[in-house]
CSV table of C-alpha atoms in Angstrom, one decimal:
chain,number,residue,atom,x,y,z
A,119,UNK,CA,-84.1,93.5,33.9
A,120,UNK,CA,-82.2,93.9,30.3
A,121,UNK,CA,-79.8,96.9,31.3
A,122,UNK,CA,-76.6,94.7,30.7
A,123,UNK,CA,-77.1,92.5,27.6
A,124,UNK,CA,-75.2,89.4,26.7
A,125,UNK,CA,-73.1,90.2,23.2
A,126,UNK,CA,-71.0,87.6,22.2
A,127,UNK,CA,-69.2,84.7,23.6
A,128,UNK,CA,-65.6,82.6,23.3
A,129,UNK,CA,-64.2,79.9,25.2
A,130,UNK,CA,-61.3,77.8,25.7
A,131,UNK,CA,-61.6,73.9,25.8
A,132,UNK,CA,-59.2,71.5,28.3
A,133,UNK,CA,-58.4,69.2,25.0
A,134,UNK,CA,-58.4,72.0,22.8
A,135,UNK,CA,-60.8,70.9,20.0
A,136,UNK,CA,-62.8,74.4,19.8
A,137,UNK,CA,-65.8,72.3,20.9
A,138,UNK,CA,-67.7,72.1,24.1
A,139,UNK,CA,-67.8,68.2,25.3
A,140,UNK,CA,-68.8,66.7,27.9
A,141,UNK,CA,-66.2,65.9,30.9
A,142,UNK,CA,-64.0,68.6,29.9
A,143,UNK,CA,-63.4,71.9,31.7
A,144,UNK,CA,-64.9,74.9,29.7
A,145,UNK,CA,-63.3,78.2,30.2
A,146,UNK,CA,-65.8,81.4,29.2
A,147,UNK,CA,-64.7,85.0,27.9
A,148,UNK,CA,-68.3,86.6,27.4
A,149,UNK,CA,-68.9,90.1,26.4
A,150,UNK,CA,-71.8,92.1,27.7
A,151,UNK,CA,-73.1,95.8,26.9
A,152,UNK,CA,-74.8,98.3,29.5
A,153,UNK,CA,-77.3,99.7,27.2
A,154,UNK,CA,-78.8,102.0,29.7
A,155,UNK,CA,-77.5,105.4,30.2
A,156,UNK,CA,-76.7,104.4,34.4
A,157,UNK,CA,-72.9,104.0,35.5
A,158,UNK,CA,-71.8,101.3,37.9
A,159,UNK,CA,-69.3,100.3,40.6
A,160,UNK,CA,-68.6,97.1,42.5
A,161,UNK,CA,-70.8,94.9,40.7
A,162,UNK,CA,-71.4,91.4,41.0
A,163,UNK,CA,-71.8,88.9,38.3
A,164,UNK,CA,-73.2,85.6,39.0
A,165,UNK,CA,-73.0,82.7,36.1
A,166,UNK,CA,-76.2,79.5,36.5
A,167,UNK,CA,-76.8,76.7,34.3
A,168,UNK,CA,-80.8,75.6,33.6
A,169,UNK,CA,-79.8,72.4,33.4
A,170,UNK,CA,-78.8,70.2,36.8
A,171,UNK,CA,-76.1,68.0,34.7
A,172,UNK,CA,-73.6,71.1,34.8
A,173,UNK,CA,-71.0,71.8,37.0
A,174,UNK,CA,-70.1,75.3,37.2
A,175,UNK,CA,-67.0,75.8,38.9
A,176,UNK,CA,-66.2,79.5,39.3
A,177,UNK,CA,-69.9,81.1,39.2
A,178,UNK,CA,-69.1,84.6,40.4
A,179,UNK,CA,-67.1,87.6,40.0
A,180,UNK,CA,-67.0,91.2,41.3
A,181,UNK,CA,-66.6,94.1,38.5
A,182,UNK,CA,-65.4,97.3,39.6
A,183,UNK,CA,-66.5,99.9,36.9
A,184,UNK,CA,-68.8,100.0,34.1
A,185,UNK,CA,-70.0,103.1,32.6
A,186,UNK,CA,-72.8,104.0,30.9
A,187,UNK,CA,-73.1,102.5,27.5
A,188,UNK,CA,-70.0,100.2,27.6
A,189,UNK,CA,-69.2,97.2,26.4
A,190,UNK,CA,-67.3,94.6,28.3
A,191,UNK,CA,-65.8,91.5,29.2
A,192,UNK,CA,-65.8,88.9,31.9
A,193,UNK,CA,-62.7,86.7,30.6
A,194,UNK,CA,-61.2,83.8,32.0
A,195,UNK,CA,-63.1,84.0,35.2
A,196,UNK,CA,-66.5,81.2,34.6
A,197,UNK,CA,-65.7,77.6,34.2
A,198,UNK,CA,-67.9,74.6,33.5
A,199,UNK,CA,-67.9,71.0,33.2
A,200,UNK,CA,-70.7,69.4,31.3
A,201,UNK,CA,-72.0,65.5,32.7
A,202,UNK,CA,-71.5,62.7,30.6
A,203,UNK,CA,-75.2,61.9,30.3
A,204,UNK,CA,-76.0,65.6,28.1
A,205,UNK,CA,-76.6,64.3,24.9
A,206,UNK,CA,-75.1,65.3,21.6
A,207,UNK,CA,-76.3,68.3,20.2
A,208,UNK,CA,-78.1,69.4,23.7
A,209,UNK,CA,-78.7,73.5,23.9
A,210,UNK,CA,-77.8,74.0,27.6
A,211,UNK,CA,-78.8,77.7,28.7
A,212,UNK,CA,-76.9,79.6,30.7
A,213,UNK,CA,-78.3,82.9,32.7
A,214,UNK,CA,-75.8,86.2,34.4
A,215,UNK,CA,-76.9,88.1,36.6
A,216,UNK,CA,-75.5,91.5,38.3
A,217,UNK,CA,-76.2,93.0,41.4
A,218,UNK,CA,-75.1,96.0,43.3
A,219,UNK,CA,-75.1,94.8,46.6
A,220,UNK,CA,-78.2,92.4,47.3
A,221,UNK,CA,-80.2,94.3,44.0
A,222,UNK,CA,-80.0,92.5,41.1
A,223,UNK,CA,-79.6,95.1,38.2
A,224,UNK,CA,-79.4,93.0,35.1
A,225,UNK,CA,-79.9,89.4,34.1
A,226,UNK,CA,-79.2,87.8,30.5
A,227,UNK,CA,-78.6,84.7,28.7
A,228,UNK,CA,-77.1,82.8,26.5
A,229,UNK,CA,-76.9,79.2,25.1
A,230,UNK,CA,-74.2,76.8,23.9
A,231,UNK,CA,-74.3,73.3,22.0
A,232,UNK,CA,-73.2,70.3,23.2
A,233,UNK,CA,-70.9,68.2,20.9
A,234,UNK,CA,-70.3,64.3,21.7
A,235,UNK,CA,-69.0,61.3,19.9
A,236,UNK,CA,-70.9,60.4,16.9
A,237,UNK,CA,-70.8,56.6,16.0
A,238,UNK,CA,-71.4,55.4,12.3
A,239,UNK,CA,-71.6,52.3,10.6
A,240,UNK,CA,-68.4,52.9,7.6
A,241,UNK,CA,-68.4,49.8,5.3
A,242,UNK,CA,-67.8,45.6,5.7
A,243,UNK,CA,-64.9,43.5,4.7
A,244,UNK,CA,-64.7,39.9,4.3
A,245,UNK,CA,-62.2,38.4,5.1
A,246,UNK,CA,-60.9,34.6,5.3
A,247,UNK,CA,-63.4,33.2,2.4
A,248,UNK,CA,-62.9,29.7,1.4
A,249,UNK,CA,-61.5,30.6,-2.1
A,250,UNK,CA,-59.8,34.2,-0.3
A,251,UNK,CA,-61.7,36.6,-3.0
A,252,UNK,CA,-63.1,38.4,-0.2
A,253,UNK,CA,-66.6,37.9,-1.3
A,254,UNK,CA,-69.0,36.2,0.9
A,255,UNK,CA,-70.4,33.3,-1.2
A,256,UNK,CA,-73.1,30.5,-0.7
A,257,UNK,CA,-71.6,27.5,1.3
A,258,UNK,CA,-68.6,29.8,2.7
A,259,UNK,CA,-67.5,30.4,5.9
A,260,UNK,CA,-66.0,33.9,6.2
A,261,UNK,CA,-65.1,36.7,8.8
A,262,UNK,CA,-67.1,40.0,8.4
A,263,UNK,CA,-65.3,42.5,9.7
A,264,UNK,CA,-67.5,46.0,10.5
A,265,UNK,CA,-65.6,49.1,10.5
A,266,UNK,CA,-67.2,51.9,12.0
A,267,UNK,CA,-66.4,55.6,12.3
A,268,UNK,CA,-66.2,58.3,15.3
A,269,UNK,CA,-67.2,61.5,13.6
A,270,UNK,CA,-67.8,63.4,17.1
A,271,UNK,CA,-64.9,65.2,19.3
A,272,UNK,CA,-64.8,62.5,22.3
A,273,UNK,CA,-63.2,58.9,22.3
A,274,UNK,CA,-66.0,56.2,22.3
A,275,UNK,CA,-64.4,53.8,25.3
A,276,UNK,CA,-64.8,50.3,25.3
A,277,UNK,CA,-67.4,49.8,22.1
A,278,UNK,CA,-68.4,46.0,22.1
A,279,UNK,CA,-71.0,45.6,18.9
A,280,UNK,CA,-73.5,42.7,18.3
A,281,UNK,CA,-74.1,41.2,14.7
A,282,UNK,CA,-77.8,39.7,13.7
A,283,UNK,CA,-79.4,39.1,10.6
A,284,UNK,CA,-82.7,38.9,9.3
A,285,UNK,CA,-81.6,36.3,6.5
A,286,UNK,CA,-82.3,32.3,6.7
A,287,UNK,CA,-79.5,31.9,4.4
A,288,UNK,CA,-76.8,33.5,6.8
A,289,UNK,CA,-75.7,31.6,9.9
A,290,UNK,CA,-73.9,33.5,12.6
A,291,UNK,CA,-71.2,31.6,14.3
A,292,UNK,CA,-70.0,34.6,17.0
A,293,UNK,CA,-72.4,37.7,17.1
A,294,UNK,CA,-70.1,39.4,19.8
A,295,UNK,CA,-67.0,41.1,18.7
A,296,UNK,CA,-65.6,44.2,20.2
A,297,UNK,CA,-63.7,47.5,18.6
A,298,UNK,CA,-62.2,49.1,21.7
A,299,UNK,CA,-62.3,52.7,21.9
A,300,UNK,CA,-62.2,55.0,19.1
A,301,UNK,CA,-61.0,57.9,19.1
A,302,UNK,CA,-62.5,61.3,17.2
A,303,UNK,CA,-62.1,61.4,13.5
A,304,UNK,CA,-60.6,57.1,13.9
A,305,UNK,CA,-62.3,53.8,12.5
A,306,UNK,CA,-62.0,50.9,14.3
A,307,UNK,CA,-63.2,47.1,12.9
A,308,UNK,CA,-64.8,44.1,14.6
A,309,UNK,CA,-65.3,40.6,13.4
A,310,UNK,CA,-67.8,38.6,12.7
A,311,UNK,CA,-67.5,34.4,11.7
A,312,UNK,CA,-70.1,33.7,9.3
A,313,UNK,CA,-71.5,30.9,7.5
């Protein structure tokens, strides 16, 4: 069933990063081609996800001509929104199919990538020293502060971080500390008292 091919495909995104993310509405404009020599009226495209964790919100439209050996567009019609738990990076497949009446004619698909928040670890600062030279030394009590970066295109919410050490010479006086949410392309710091 590879009559009407899948081409290309754009989209629009609710927070307007050019990236698909989770909890966000996706708007698609996909192009398609009828490669056989056949005309048709009154068609009907239906859009379906592989994977359970999306929620397609306008799955079907009706097309009222496409002639033989055309190239078209279904624009501004299908609409998504992807579950928090897809991981970053996740291919989610996505299948059209057309039917005349209750024939199918065609089906197709195509894929898009996933793109989440990406925590890093950025750098650490001491602060508070004993002699303020902002360099932990032995016998000093000092505040670590850990700055970490969101490279991804979502806000990381509520980001508490724990601090441990494999060293007997390093004693950890608070190992909770929290950042709060960073936003895409933001650092944010916690601290750390250590002796």
């Amino acid at each position: 069933l590879g009559k009407i091919i899948f081409k290309n495909l754009a989209f629009s995104d609710e927070n307007n990063n050019g990236k698909i993310n989770t909890n966000e509405e996706i708007k698609i404009n996909v192009e398609f081609e009828n490669t056989s020599d056949e005309s048709y009226s009154n068609i009907t495209a239906k859009l379906s996800c592989t994977n359970d964790l999306v929620n397609i919100k306008n799955n079907t439209t009706t097309i009222n001509d496409i002639a033989a050996s055309q190239t078209f567009s279904i624009k501004d019609i299908f609409s998504f929104v992807i579950d928090k738990k897809v991981i970053d990076q996740e291919k989610l497949y996505f299948d059209v199919e057309f039917f005349n009446g209750e024939t199918r004619i065609s089906s197709t698909r195509f894929y898009v990538i996933v793109t989440d928040k990406k925590l890093g670890f950025s750098s650490i600062i001491v602060t508070n020293d004993n002699n303020n030279n902002g360099i932990l030394e032995a016998g000093e009590t000092a505040d670590l502060g850990i700055v970490m970066n969101n490279s991804g295109s979502e806000i990381a919410v509520n980001l508490n971080g724990t601090l441990t050490s494999s060293s007997e010479f390093i004693t950890i006086n608070n190992d909770n500390a929290e950042f709060g949410s960073i936003a895409p392309n933001v650092s944010a710091i916690a601290y750390y008292n250590v002796t």
